[in-house]
């Protein structure tokens, strides 16, 4: 049964050998580190968790880790001696799977086992950090097998998730919401790492195939070759060898003692082949013994056996790579240089960055700096004065950058007016990196602002510089370049002219982009939902209205409030489609409400409207048609609009508000008191309801000035015929104070009900009152 379960996670046969070897390769260090962490956790928890429970778990987990280390040791022995076929590797792969999944399960259940016994928050946090840390570590240890890493992370975190669900503590709900997001992030990272590994594997396979073809072609082509015995004496050679080394005609070199060669490295390699009985290859310079030639050769040295598999010597074949080496060096020089400036080009920059990120610097604390420079005023110069002047400007900037670049750093031109300065391992602390970065940018702009003078033109230049601090953990060159590009565009919007990479701004930018993409899809409407918050009469506690609030159930980000996506919907033009859906949904709910609760005192349902929605596809006509279609009594529908949204194009908005008001539909001004010209709007626009912003209610009990303002706002509203709704009522004392100030007003807030789904709201309607004895509490 367990084997069938493991087979679900079995890798394809073509990948099994590669994946298995990679898993065992990364296992030794990760298991040792895990053992240390487990021992540390046991030591910390030993004074809090019952000893029987703790030591039982400890024996299981430590025994399992040692068992996995033993399997690792056996695998290494087998690999040195065994035949690594897919079938022979399968048992080792299954053993690794079983050990990893059991480890995840044992560590995962530590949360429900130990958490109830931990009295202090920092101990509980330590246990949670232990689970989260092991989850992150699994990415580095198990990334060769995507299925295994996914199963490991899920097994590790499921007990923690169910533990959160069964707890009433404040942190539990947050943990239950955040943990799935964290797991999704880990799984996404695992997928990314696996995809990258697959690309590397496929490329390696392609290279291996090409090498096989070249080898077959090489063996069938006449090439220089000779044989030597175990005493390093030449026994046989062909004419191609004779010609290759320009040995004089008639000179016999059979029996020549190879230990007398001018190039002693070749002698060392031949001895090594005879000792290890493994072939070696050499590519590099060769100093000929038989002439004064210096050649660049590719030599292959292999052991030679007789029919009984006894070692009798070795064989060496040669290829002359001299012309090829010279051509490659010339082509690489041309391909890696920018012809105009002489700087390194895009290709050489990526090679330098890949070399930097590929170094073994895991134990190093040194940091590197990358400067992405864009010339702000170059395009007008190039377009106005022509490309010849533009090219001379670029050459001048290149010389300035060379002068500023410290020793060990490199300057590249990516193209156009974009330059890169790469400073490897230039500092050890981030604050030092920031100082170096700021000093470089200030010096650069100081030199550029001296004005570049070409053909009598004084050309002011300034650079926008994005700066990335490269740590030892950053291994993806493309990601580093992307960050540099992001920070450069951040620099264009700053007064300083430079910006260090800001991950929070980058995350916000990426999230906004993906939300815009999602807003443009057809399925967006199916992911929207309206929830309803009751509006309660202060006088008798009955529900007199409700505000419909929009939520977006994003498939990956979860529930999003309107302020997370409505501004993006306005920018992208999707606000019209969303607004039409909200309008129809509210009318549909209102129709159902009147049918099910014909005697309900509820007066209206309201929803928020952005002023820009009024301009989409004749919104008033759509609203009139929708109200008529659902048989809605127009005053039962209230449109809420904020003060701030009235600022732009006020005259046009006023006309549309009046036009809709003539249909019988009522208007409410939302968040009153935090916008501009509030009293002017009350006088000039056809509003029916005034909603006092929740910011006034927060300080109602502490600030006398707030009481004064609220009281006079209510008085003004009564004189102008407005119904007052007070938002944000959360405590009984706030409610009692409002009851004294305005008994005829309505209230809305968490004190009465949080926003709820439609059916839950209908259940609230069946209650006579939501206030109970709030206005007249009993004496203690």
mmCIF file with all atom_site columns, N, CA, C and O in Angstrom, residues 182-224:
data_model
loop_
_atom_site.group_PDB
_atom_site.id
_atom_site.type_symbol
_atom_site.label_atom_id
_atom_site.label_alt_id
_atom_site.label_comp_id
_atom_site.label_asym_id
_atom_site.label_entity_id
_atom_site.label_seq_id
_atom_site.pdbx_PDB_ins_code
_atom_site.Cartn_x
_atom_site.Cartn_y
_atom_site.Cartn_z
_atom_site.occupancy
_atom_site.B_iso_or_equiv
_atom_site.pdbx_formal_charge
_atom_site.auth_seq_id
_atom_site.auth_comp_id
_atom_site.auth_asym_id
_atom_site.auth_atom_id
_atom_site.pdbx_PDB_model_num
ATOM 1   N N  . UNK A 1 182 ? 1.748  31.063 2.456   1.00 0.00 ? 182 UNK A N  1
ATOM 2   C CA . UNK A 1 182 ? 3.162  30.737 2.583   1.00 0.00 ? 182 UNK A CA 1
ATOM 3   C C  . UNK A 1 182 ? 3.469  29.423 1.863   1.00 0.00 ? 182 UNK A C  1
ATOM 4   O O  . UNK A 1 182 ? 4.484  29.302 1.161   1.00 0.00 ? 182 UNK A O  1
ATOM 5   N N  . UNK A 1 183 ? 2.583  28.439 2.026   1.00 0.00 ? 183 UNK A N  1
ATOM 6   C CA . UNK A 1 183 ? 2.795  27.156 1.352   1.00 0.00 ? 183 UNK A CA 1
ATOM 7   C C  . UNK A 1 183 ? 2.735  27.328 -0.167  1.00 0.00 ? 183 UNK A C  1
ATOM 8   O O  . UNK A 1 183 ? 3.544  26.753 -0.909  1.00 0.00 ? 183 UNK A O  1
ATOM 9   N N  . UNK A 1 184 ? 1.791  28.164 -0.622  1.00 0.00 ? 184 UNK A N  1
ATOM 10  C CA . UNK A 1 184 ? 1.689  28.415 -2.073  1.00 0.00 ? 184 UNK A CA 1
ATOM 11  C C  . UNK A 1 184 ? 2.966  29.059 -2.590  1.00 0.00 ? 184 UNK A C  1
ATOM 12  O O  . UNK A 1 184 ? 3.481  28.711 -3.663  1.00 0.00 ? 184 UNK A O  1
ATOM 13  N N  . UNK A 1 185 ? 3.505  29.997 -1.823  1.00 0.00 ? 185 UNK A N  1
ATOM 14  C CA . UNK A 1 185 ? 4.763  30.640 -2.225  1.00 0.00 ? 185 UNK A CA 1
ATOM 15  C C  . UNK A 1 185 ? 5.875  29.604 -2.310  1.00 0.00 ? 185 UNK A C  1
ATOM 16  O O  . UNK A 1 185 ? 6.654  29.578 -3.268  1.00 0.00 ? 185 UNK A O  1
ATOM 17  N N  . UNK A 1 186 ? 5.955  28.722 -1.281  1.00 0.00 ? 186 UNK A N  1
ATOM 18  C CA . UNK A 1 186 ? 6.992  27.698 -1.304  1.00 0.00 ? 186 UNK A CA 1
ATOM 19  C C  . UNK A 1 186 ? 6.833  26.771 -2.511  1.00 0.00 ? 186 UNK A C  1
ATOM 20  O O  . UNK A 1 186 ? 7.815  26.422 -3.170  1.00 0.00 ? 186 UNK A O  1
ATOM 21  N N  . UNK A 1 187 ? 5.584  26.363 -2.777  1.00 0.00 ? 187 UNK A N  1
ATOM 22  C CA . UNK A 1 187 ? 5.350  25.462 -3.914  1.00 0.00 ? 187 UNK A CA 1
ATOM 23  C C  . UNK A 1 187 ? 5.690  26.151 -5.227  1.00 0.00 ? 187 UNK A C  1
ATOM 24  O O  . UNK A 1 187 ? 6.215  25.528 -6.158  1.00 0.00 ? 187 UNK A O  1
ATOM 25  N N  . UNK A 1 188 ? 5.386  27.446 -5.316  1.00 0.00 ? 188 UNK A N  1
ATOM 26  C CA . UNK A 1 188 ? 5.722  28.198 -6.534  1.00 0.00 ? 188 UNK A CA 1
ATOM 27  C C  . UNK A 1 188 ? 7.232  28.267 -6.709  1.00 0.00 ? 188 UNK A C  1
ATOM 28  O O  . UNK A 1 188 ? 7.756  28.095 -7.813  1.00 0.00 ? 188 UNK A O  1
ATOM 29  N N  . UNK A 1 189 ? 7.936  28.519 -5.600  1.00 0.00 ? 189 UNK A N  1
ATOM 30  C CA . UNK A 1 189 ? 9.393  28.572 -5.672  1.00 0.00 ? 189 UNK A CA 1
ATOM 31  C C  . UNK A 1 189 ? 9.946  27.207 -6.070  1.00 0.00 ? 189 UNK A C  1
ATOM 32  O O  . UNK A 1 189 ? 10.879 27.106 -6.888  1.00 0.00 ? 189 UNK A O  1
ATOM 33  N N  . UNK A 1 190 ? 9.362  26.136 -5.488  1.00 0.00 ? 190 UNK A N  1
ATOM 34  C CA . UNK A 1 190 ? 9.813  24.790 -5.839  1.00 0.00 ? 190 UNK A CA 1
ATOM 35  C C  . UNK A 1 190 ? 9.626  24.515 -7.335  1.00 0.00 ? 190 UNK A C  1
ATOM 36  O O  . UNK A 1 190 ? 10.502 23.938 -7.985  1.00 0.00 ? 190 UNK A O  1
ATOM 37  N N  . UNK A 1 191 ? 8.466  24.957 -7.861  1.00 0.00 ? 191 UNK A N  1
ATOM 38  C CA . UNK A 1 191 ? 8.214  24.777 -9.293  1.00 0.00 ? 191 UNK A CA 1
ATOM 39  C C  . UNK A 1 191 ? 9.231  25.544 -10.132 1.00 0.00 ? 191 UNK A C  1
ATOM 40  O O  . UNK A 1 191 ? 9.741  25.046 -11.144 1.00 0.00 ? 191 UNK A O  1
ATOM 41  N N  . UNK A 1 192 ? 9.539  26.776 -9.700  1.00 0.00 ? 192 UNK A N  1
ATOM 42  C CA . UNK A 1 192 ? 10.511 27.586 -10.433 1.00 0.00 ? 192 UNK A CA 1
ATOM 43  C C  . UNK A 1 192 ? 11.890 26.947 -10.426 1.00 0.00 ? 192 UNK A C  1
ATOM 44  O O  . UNK A 1 192 ? 12.563 26.864 -11.460 1.00 0.00 ? 192 UNK A O  1
ATOM 45  N N  . UNK A 1 193 ? 12.303 26.472 -9.241  1.00 0.00 ? 193 UNK A N  1
ATOM 46  C CA . UNK A 1 193 ? 13.617 25.835 -9.148  1.00 0.00 ? 193 UNK A CA 1
ATOM 47  C C  . UNK A 1 193 ? 13.657 24.561 -9.992  1.00 0.00 ? 193 UNK A C  1
ATOM 48  O O  . UNK A 1 193 ? 14.631 24.284 -10.697 1.00 0.00 ? 193 UNK A O  1
ATOM 49  N N  . UNK A 1 194 ? 12.545 23.789 -9.943  1.00 0.00 ? 194 UNK A N  1
ATOM 50  C CA . UNK A 1 194 ? 12.499 22.544 -10.723 1.00 0.00 ? 194 UNK A CA 1
ATOM 51  C C  . UNK A 1 194 ? 12.582 22.861 -12.211 1.00 0.00 ? 194 UNK A C  1
ATOM 52  O O  . UNK A 1 194 ? 13.309 22.195 -12.960 1.00 0.00 ? 194 UNK A O  1
ATOM 53  N N  . UNK A 1 195 ? 11.846 23.888 -12.668 1.00 0.00 ? 195 UNK A N  1
ATOM 54  C CA . UNK A 1 195 ? 11.889 24.253 -14.079 1.00 0.00 ? 195 UNK A CA 1
ATOM 55  C C  . UNK A 1 195 ? 13.299 24.638 -14.503 1.00 0.00 ? 195 UNK A C  1
ATOM 56  O O  . UNK A 1 195 ? 13.773 24.274 -15.583 1.00 0.00 ? 195 UNK A O  1
ATOM 57  N N  . UNK A 1 196 ? 13.964 25.393 -13.632 1.00 0.00 ? 196 UNK A N  1
ATOM 58  C CA . UNK A 1 196 ? 15.337 25.778 -13.942 1.00 0.00 ? 196 UNK A CA 1
ATOM 59  C C  . UNK A 1 196 ? 16.234 24.537 -14.009 1.00 0.00 ? 196 UNK A C  1
ATOM 60  O O  . UNK A 1 196 ? 17.069 24.410 -14.913 1.00 0.00 ? 196 UNK A O  1
ATOM 61  N N  . UNK A 1 197 ? 16.066 23.607 -13.066 1.00 0.00 ? 197 UNK A N  1
ATOM 62  C CA . UNK A 1 197 ? 16.860 22.392 -13.060 1.00 0.00 ? 197 UNK A CA 1
ATOM 63  C C  . UNK A 1 197 ? 16.610 21.576 -14.334 1.00 0.00 ? 197 UNK A C  1
ATOM 64  O O  . UNK A 1 197 ? 17.540 21.006 -14.910 1.00 0.00 ? 197 UNK A O  1
ATOM 65  N N  . UNK A 1 198 ? 15.335 21.542 -14.762 1.00 0.00 ? 198 UNK A N  1
ATOM 66  C CA . UNK A 1 198 ? 15.009 20.789 -15.970 1.00 0.00 ? 198 UNK A CA 1
ATOM 67  C C  . UNK A 1 198 ? 15.681 21.387 -17.196 1.00 0.00 ? 198 UNK A C  1
ATOM 68  O O  . UNK A 1 198 ? 16.164 20.662 -18.073 1.00 0.00 ? 198 UNK A O  1
ATOM 69  N N  . UNK A 1 199 ? 15.706 22.716 -17.236 1.00 0.00 ? 199 UNK A N  1
ATOM 70  C CA . UNK A 1 199 ? 16.387 23.350 -18.371 1.00 0.00 ? 199 UNK A CA 1
ATOM 71  C C  . UNK A 1 199 ? 17.872 23.001 -18.365 1.00 0.00 ? 199 UNK A C  1
ATOM 72  O O  . UNK A 1 199 ? 18.456 22.712 -19.412 1.00 0.00 ? 199 UNK A O  1
ATOM 73  N N  . UNK A 1 200 ? 18.479 23.015 -17.180 1.00 0.00 ? 200 UNK A N  1
ATOM 74  C CA . UNK A 1 200 ? 19.899 22.653 -17.085 1.00 0.00 ? 200 UNK A CA 1
ATOM 75  C C  . UNK A 1 200 ? 20.111 21.204 -17.495 1.00 0.00 ? 200 UNK A C  1
ATOM 76  O O  . UNK A 1 200 ? 21.045 20.872 -18.234 1.00 0.00 ? 200 UNK A O  1
ATOM 77  N N  . UNK A 1 201 ? 19.216 20.328 -17.024 1.00 0.00 ? 201 UNK A N  1
ATOM 78  C CA . UNK A 1 201 ? 19.347 18.909 -17.352 1.00 0.00 ? 201 UNK A CA 1
ATOM 79  C C  . UNK A 1 201 ? 19.200 18.672 -18.854 1.00 0.00 ? 201 UNK A C  1
ATOM 80  O O  . UNK A 1 201 ? 19.959 17.919 -19.461 1.00 0.00 ? 201 UNK A O  1
ATOM 81  N N  . UNK A 1 202 ? 18.190 19.316 -19.445 1.00 0.00 ? 202 UNK A N  1
ATOM 82  C CA . UNK A 1 202 ? 17.969 19.151 -20.877 1.00 0.00 ? 202 UNK A CA 1
ATOM 83  C C  . UNK A 1 202 ? 19.166 19.664 -21.684 1.00 0.00 ? 202 UNK A C  1
ATOM 84  O O  . UNK A 1 202 ? 19.578 19.063 -22.679 1.00 0.00 ? 202 UNK A O  1
ATOM 85  N N  . UNK A 1 203 ? 19.716 20.802 -21.235 1.00 0.00 ? 203 UNK A N  1
ATOM 86  C CA . UNK A 1 203 ? 20.887 21.317 -21.923 1.00 0.00 ? 203 UNK A CA 1
ATOM 87  C C  . UNK A 1 203 ? 22.075 20.383 -21.785 1.00 0.00 ? 203 UNK A C  1
ATOM 88  O O  . UNK A 1 203 ? 22.831 20.174 -22.743 1.00 0.00 ? 203 UNK A O  1
ATOM 89  N N  . UNK A 1 204 ? 22.236 19.818 -20.578 1.00 0.00 ? 204 UNK A N  1
ATOM 90  C CA . UNK A 1 204 ? 23.348 18.888 -20.386 1.00 0.00 ? 204 UNK A CA 1
ATOM 91  C C  . UNK A 1 204 ? 23.174 17.642 -21.259 1.00 0.00 ? 204 UNK A C  1
ATOM 92  O O  . UNK A 1 204 ? 24.147 17.132 -21.819 1.00 0.00 ? 204 UNK A O  1
ATOM 93  N N  . UNK A 1 205 ? 21.921 17.165 -21.367 1.00 0.00 ? 205 UNK A N  1
ATOM 94  C CA . UNK A 1 205 ? 21.674 16.006 -22.225 1.00 0.00 ? 205 UNK A CA 1
ATOM 95  C C  . UNK A 1 205 ? 21.972 16.329 -23.690 1.00 0.00 ? 205 UNK A C  1
ATOM 96  O O  . UNK A 1 205 ? 22.509 15.510 -24.435 1.00 0.00 ? 205 UNK A O  1
ATOM 97  N N  . UNK A 1 206 ? 21.573 17.546 -24.093 1.00 0.00 ? 206 UNK A N  1
ATOM 98  C CA . UNK A 1 206 ? 21.850 17.960 -25.469 1.00 0.00 ? 206 UNK A CA 1
ATOM 99  C C  . UNK A 1 206 ? 23.349 18.007 -25.730 1.00 0.00 ? 206 UNK A C  1
ATOM 100 O O  . UNK A 1 206 ? 23.848 17.541 -26.775 1.00 0.00 ? 206 UNK A O  1
ATOM 101 N N  . UNK A 1 207 ? 24.079 18.547 -24.755 1.00 0.00 ? 207 UNK A N  1
ATOM 102 C CA . UNK A 1 207 ? 25.531 18.618 -24.900 1.00 0.00 ? 207 UNK A CA 1
ATOM 103 C C  . UNK A 1 207 ? 26.149 17.231 -24.935 1.00 0.00 ? 207 UNK A C  1
ATOM 104 O O  . UNK A 1 207 ? 27.079 16.957 -25.719 1.00 0.00 ? 207 UNK A O  1
ATOM 105 N N  . UNK A 1 208 ? 25.634 16.328 -24.086 1.00 0.00 ? 208 UNK A N  1
ATOM 106 C CA . UNK A 1 208 ? 26.169 14.970 -24.082 1.00 0.00 ? 208 UNK A CA 1
ATOM 107 C C  . UNK A 1 208 ? 25.937 14.281 -25.430 1.00 0.00 ? 208 UNK A C  1
ATOM 108 O O  . UNK A 1 208 ? 26.810 13.568 -25.938 1.00 0.00 ? 208 UNK A O  1
ATOM 109 N N  . UNK A 1 209 ? 24.735 14.521 -25.992 1.00 0.00 ? 209 UNK A N  1
ATOM 110 C CA . UNK A 1 209 ? 24.452 13.912 -27.291 1.00 0.00 ? 209 UNK A CA 1
ATOM 111 C C  . UNK A 1 209 ? 25.388 14.444 -28.368 1.00 0.00 ? 209 UNK A C  1
ATOM 112 O O  . UNK A 1 209 ? 25.888 13.691 -29.215 1.00 0.00 ? 209 UNK A O  1
ATOM 113 N N  . UNK A 1 210 ? 25.612 15.753 -28.308 1.00 0.00 ? 210 UNK A N  1
ATOM 114 C CA . UNK A 1 210 ? 26.514 16.340 -29.311 1.00 0.00 ? 210 UNK A CA 1
ATOM 115 C C  . UNK A 1 210 ? 27.940 15.824 -29.138 1.00 0.00 ? 210 UNK A C  1
ATOM 116 O O  . UNK A 1 210 ? 28.645 15.588 -30.125 1.00 0.00 ? 210 UNK A O  1
ATOM 117 N N  . UNK A 1 211 ? 28.344 15.679 -27.875 1.00 0.00 ? 211 UNK A N  1
ATOM 118 C CA . UNK A 1 211 ? 29.686 15.158 -27.634 1.00 0.00 ? 211 UNK A CA 1
ATOM 119 C C  . UNK A 1 211 ? 29.814 13.731 -28.175 1.00 0.00 ? 211 UNK A C  1
ATOM 120 O O  . UNK A 1 211 ? 30.867 13.353 -28.713 1.00 0.00 ? 211 UNK A O  1
ATOM 121 N N  . UNK A 1 212 ? 28.748 12.935 -28.034 1.00 0.00 ? 212 UNK A N  1
ATOM 122 C CA . UNK A 1 212 ? 28.789 11.577 -28.579 1.00 0.00 ? 212 UNK A CA 1
ATOM 123 C C  . UNK A 1 212 ? 28.954 11.573 -30.090 1.00 0.00 ? 212 UNK A C  1
ATOM 124 O O  . UNK A 1 212 ? 29.714 10.763 -30.650 1.00 0.00 ? 212 UNK A O  1
ATOM 125 N N  . UNK A 1 213 ? 28.221 12.474 -30.769 1.00 0.00 ? 213 UNK A N  1
ATOM 126 C CA . UNK A 1 213 ? 28.331 12.565 -32.224 1.00 0.00 ? 213 UNK A CA 1
ATOM 127 C C  . UNK A 1 213 ? 29.743 12.979 -32.645 1.00 0.00 ? 213 UNK A C  1
ATOM 128 O O  . UNK A 1 213 ? 30.317 12.433 -33.590 1.00 0.00 ? 213 UNK A O  1
ATOM 129 N N  . UNK A 1 214 ? 30.271 13.983 -31.916 1.00 0.00 ? 214 UNK A N  1
ATOM 130 C CA . UNK A 1 214 ? 31.615 14.435 -32.246 1.00 0.00 ? 214 UNK A CA 1
ATOM 131 C C  . UNK A 1 214 ? 32.654 13.350 -32.008 1.00 0.00 ? 214 UNK A C  1
ATOM 132 O O  . UNK A 1 214 ? 33.621 13.215 -32.769 1.00 0.00 ? 214 UNK A O  1
ATOM 133 N N  . UNK A 1 215 ? 32.437 12.595 -30.929 1.00 0.00 ? 215 UNK A N  1
ATOM 134 C CA . UNK A 1 215 ? 33.390 11.527 -30.636 1.00 0.00 ? 215 UNK A CA 1
ATOM 135 C C  . UNK A 1 215 ? 33.382 10.461 -31.721 1.00 0.00 ? 215 UNK A C  1
ATOM 136 O O  . UNK A 1 215 ? 34.446 9.968  -32.144 1.00 0.00 ? 215 UNK A O  1
ATOM 137 N N  . UNK A 1 216 ? 32.163 10.085 -32.190 1.00 0.00 ? 216 UNK A N  1
ATOM 138 C CA . UNK A 1 216 ? 32.070 9.092  -33.261 1.00 0.00 ? 216 UNK A CA 1
ATOM 139 C C  . UNK A 1 216 ? 32.741 9.605  -34.529 1.00 0.00 ? 216 UNK A C  1
ATOM 140 O O  . UNK A 1 216 ? 33.470 8.864  -35.212 1.00 0.00 ? 216 UNK A O  1
ATOM 141 N N  . UNK A 1 217 ? 32.469 10.866 -34.846 1.00 0.00 ? 217 UNK A N  1
ATOM 142 C CA . UNK A 1 217 ? 33.098 11.439 -36.029 1.00 0.00 ? 217 UNK A CA 1
ATOM 143 C C  . UNK A 1 217 ? 34.609 11.496 -35.864 1.00 0.00 ? 217 UNK A C  1
ATOM 144 O O  . UNK A 1 217 ? 35.365 11.226 -36.809 1.00 0.00 ? 217 UNK A O  1
ATOM 145 N N  . UNK A 1 218 ? 35.049 11.830 -34.634 1.00 0.00 ? 218 UNK A N  1
ATOM 146 C CA . UNK A 1 218 ? 36.487 11.932 -34.348 1.00 0.00 ? 218 UNK A CA 1
ATOM 147 C C  . UNK A 1 218 ? 37.184 10.589 -34.535 1.00 0.00 ? 218 UNK A C  1
ATOM 148 O O  . UNK A 1 218 ? 38.288 10.503 -35.091 1.00 0.00 ? 218 UNK A O  1
ATOM 149 N N  . UNK A 1 219 ? 36.527 9.503  -34.082 1.00 0.00 ? 219 UNK A N  1
ATOM 150 C CA . UNK A 1 219 ? 37.151 8.185  -34.163 1.00 0.00 ? 219 UNK A CA 1
ATOM 151 C C  . UNK A 1 219 ? 37.261 7.699  -35.603 1.00 0.00 ? 219 UNK A C  1
ATOM 152 O O  . UNK A 1 219 ? 38.114 6.848  -35.906 1.00 0.00 ? 219 UNK A O  1
ATOM 153 N N  . UNK A 1 220 ? 36.422 8.191  -36.494 1.00 0.00 ? 220 UNK A N  1
ATOM 154 C CA . UNK A 1 220 ? 36.428 7.739  -37.883 1.00 0.00 ? 220 UNK A CA 1
ATOM 155 C C  . UNK A 1 220 ? 37.246 8.654  -38.784 1.00 0.00 ? 220 UNK A C  1
ATOM 156 O O  . UNK A 1 220 ? 37.350 8.420  -39.982 1.00 0.00 ? 220 UNK A O  1
ATOM 157 N N  . UNK A 1 221 ? 37.794 9.681  -38.228 1.00 0.00 ? 221 UNK A N  1
ATOM 158 C CA . UNK A 1 221 ? 38.580 10.623 -39.013 1.00 0.00 ? 221 UNK A CA 1
ATOM 159 C C  . UNK A 1 221 ? 40.058 10.382 -38.776 1.00 0.00 ? 221 UNK A C  1
ATOM 160 O O  . UNK A 1 221 ? 40.468 10.154 -37.637 1.00 0.00 ? 221 UNK A O  1
ATOM 161 N N  . UNK A 1 222 ? 40.875 10.399 -39.826 1.00 0.00 ? 222 UNK A N  1
ATOM 162 C CA . UNK A 1 222 ? 42.326 10.222 -39.631 1.00 0.00 ? 222 UNK A CA 1
ATOM 163 C C  . UNK A 1 222 ? 42.887 11.323 -38.744 1.00 0.00 ? 222 UNK A C  1
ATOM 164 O O  . UNK A 1 222 ? 42.819 12.512 -39.074 1.00 0.00 ? 222 UNK A O  1
ATOM 165 N N  . UNK A 1 223 ? 43.419 10.944 -37.608 1.00 0.00 ? 223 UNK A N  1
ATOM 166 C CA . UNK A 1 223 ? 43.939 11.902 -36.645 1.00 0.00 ? 223 UNK A CA 1
ATOM 167 C C  . UNK A 1 223 ? 45.277 11.399 -36.125 1.00 0.00 ? 223 UNK A C  1
ATOM 168 O O  . UNK A 1 223 ? 45.574 10.213 -36.211 1.00 0.00 ? 223 UNK A O  1
ATOM 169 N N  . UNK A 1 224 ? 46.066 12.299 -35.568 1.00 0.00 ? 224 UNK A N  1
ATOM 170 C CA . UNK A 1 224 ? 47.345 11.856 -34.971 1.00 0.00 ? 224 UNK A CA 1
ATOM 171 C C  . UNK A 1 224 ? 47.093 10.958 -33.776 1.00 0.00 ? 224 UNK A C  1
ATOM 172 O O  . UNK A 1 224 ? 46.319 11.314 -32.892 1.00 0.00 ? 224 UNK A O  1
#
